[in-house]
mmCIF file of C-alpha atoms in Angstrom:
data_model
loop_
_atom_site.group_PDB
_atom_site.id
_atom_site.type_symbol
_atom_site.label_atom_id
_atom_site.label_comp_id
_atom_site.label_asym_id
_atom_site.label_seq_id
_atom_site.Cartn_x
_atom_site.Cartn_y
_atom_site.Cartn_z
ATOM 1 C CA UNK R 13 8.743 62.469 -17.781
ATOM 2 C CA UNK R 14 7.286 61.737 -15.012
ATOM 3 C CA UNK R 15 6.124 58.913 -17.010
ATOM 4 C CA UNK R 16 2.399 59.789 -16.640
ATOM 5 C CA UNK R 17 2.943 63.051 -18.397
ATOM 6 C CA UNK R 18 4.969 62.660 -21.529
ATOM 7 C CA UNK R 19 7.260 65.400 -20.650
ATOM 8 C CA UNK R 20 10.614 63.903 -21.090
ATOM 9 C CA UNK R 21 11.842 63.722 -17.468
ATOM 10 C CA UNK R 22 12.115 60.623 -16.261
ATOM 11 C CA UNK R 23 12.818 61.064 -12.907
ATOM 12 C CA UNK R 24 10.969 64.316 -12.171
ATOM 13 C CA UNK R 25 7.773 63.540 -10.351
ATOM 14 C CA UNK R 26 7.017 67.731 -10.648
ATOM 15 C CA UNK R 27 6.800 68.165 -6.768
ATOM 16 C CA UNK R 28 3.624 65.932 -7.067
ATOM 17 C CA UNK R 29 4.321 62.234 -5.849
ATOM 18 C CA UNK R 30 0.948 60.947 -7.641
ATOM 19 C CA UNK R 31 3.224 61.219 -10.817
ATOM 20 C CA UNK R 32 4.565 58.211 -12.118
ATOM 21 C CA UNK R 33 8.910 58.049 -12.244
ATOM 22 C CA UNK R 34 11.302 55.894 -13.820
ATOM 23 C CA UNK R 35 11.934 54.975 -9.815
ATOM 24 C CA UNK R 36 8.438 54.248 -9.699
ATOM 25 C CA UNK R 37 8.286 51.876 -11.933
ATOM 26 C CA UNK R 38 11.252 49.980 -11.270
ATOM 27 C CA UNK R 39 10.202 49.859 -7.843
ATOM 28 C CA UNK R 40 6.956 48.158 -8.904
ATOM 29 C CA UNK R 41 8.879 46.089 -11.511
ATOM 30 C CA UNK R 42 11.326 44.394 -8.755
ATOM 31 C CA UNK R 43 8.335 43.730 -6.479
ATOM 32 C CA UNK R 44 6.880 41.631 -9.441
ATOM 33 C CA UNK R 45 10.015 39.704 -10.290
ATOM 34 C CA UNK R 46 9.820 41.390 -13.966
ATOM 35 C CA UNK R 47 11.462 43.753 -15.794
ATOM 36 C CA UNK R 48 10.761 47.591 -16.133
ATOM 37 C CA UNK R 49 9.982 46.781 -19.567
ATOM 38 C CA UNK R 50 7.310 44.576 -18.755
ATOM 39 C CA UNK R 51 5.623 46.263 -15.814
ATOM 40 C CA UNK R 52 4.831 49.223 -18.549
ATOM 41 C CA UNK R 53 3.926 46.932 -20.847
ATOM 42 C CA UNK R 54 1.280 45.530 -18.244
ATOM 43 C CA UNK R 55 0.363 48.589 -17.120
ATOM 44 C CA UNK R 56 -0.609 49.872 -20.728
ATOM 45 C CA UNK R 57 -2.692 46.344 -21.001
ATOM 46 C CA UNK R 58 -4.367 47.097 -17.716
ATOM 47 C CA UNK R 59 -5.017 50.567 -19.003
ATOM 48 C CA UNK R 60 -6.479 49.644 -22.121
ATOM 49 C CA UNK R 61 -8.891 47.304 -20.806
ATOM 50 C CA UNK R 62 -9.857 50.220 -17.741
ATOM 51 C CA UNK R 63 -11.250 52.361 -20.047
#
């Protein structure tokens, strides 16, 4: 789903790179020392609080 849109693809970023992938965020979870898990669950936090 490109994780952004809720579309059930994972790993398909739709030929637009501003999508959020399963990559993506595994990439950004490494570079925090966390797991995958957790860098959604921060990024949902962060979200929430954006708004």
């Amino acid at each position: 789903m490109c994780l952004s849109c809720g579309c059930g693809e994972p790993d398909d970023d739709h030929g637009n790179p501003a999508n959020i992938t399963r990559q993506d965020l595994r990439l950004a979870a490494e570079a925090a020392h966390i797991s995958p898990e957790q860098a959604a669950d921060n990024i949902h936090s962060a979200a929430e609080t954006a708004v």
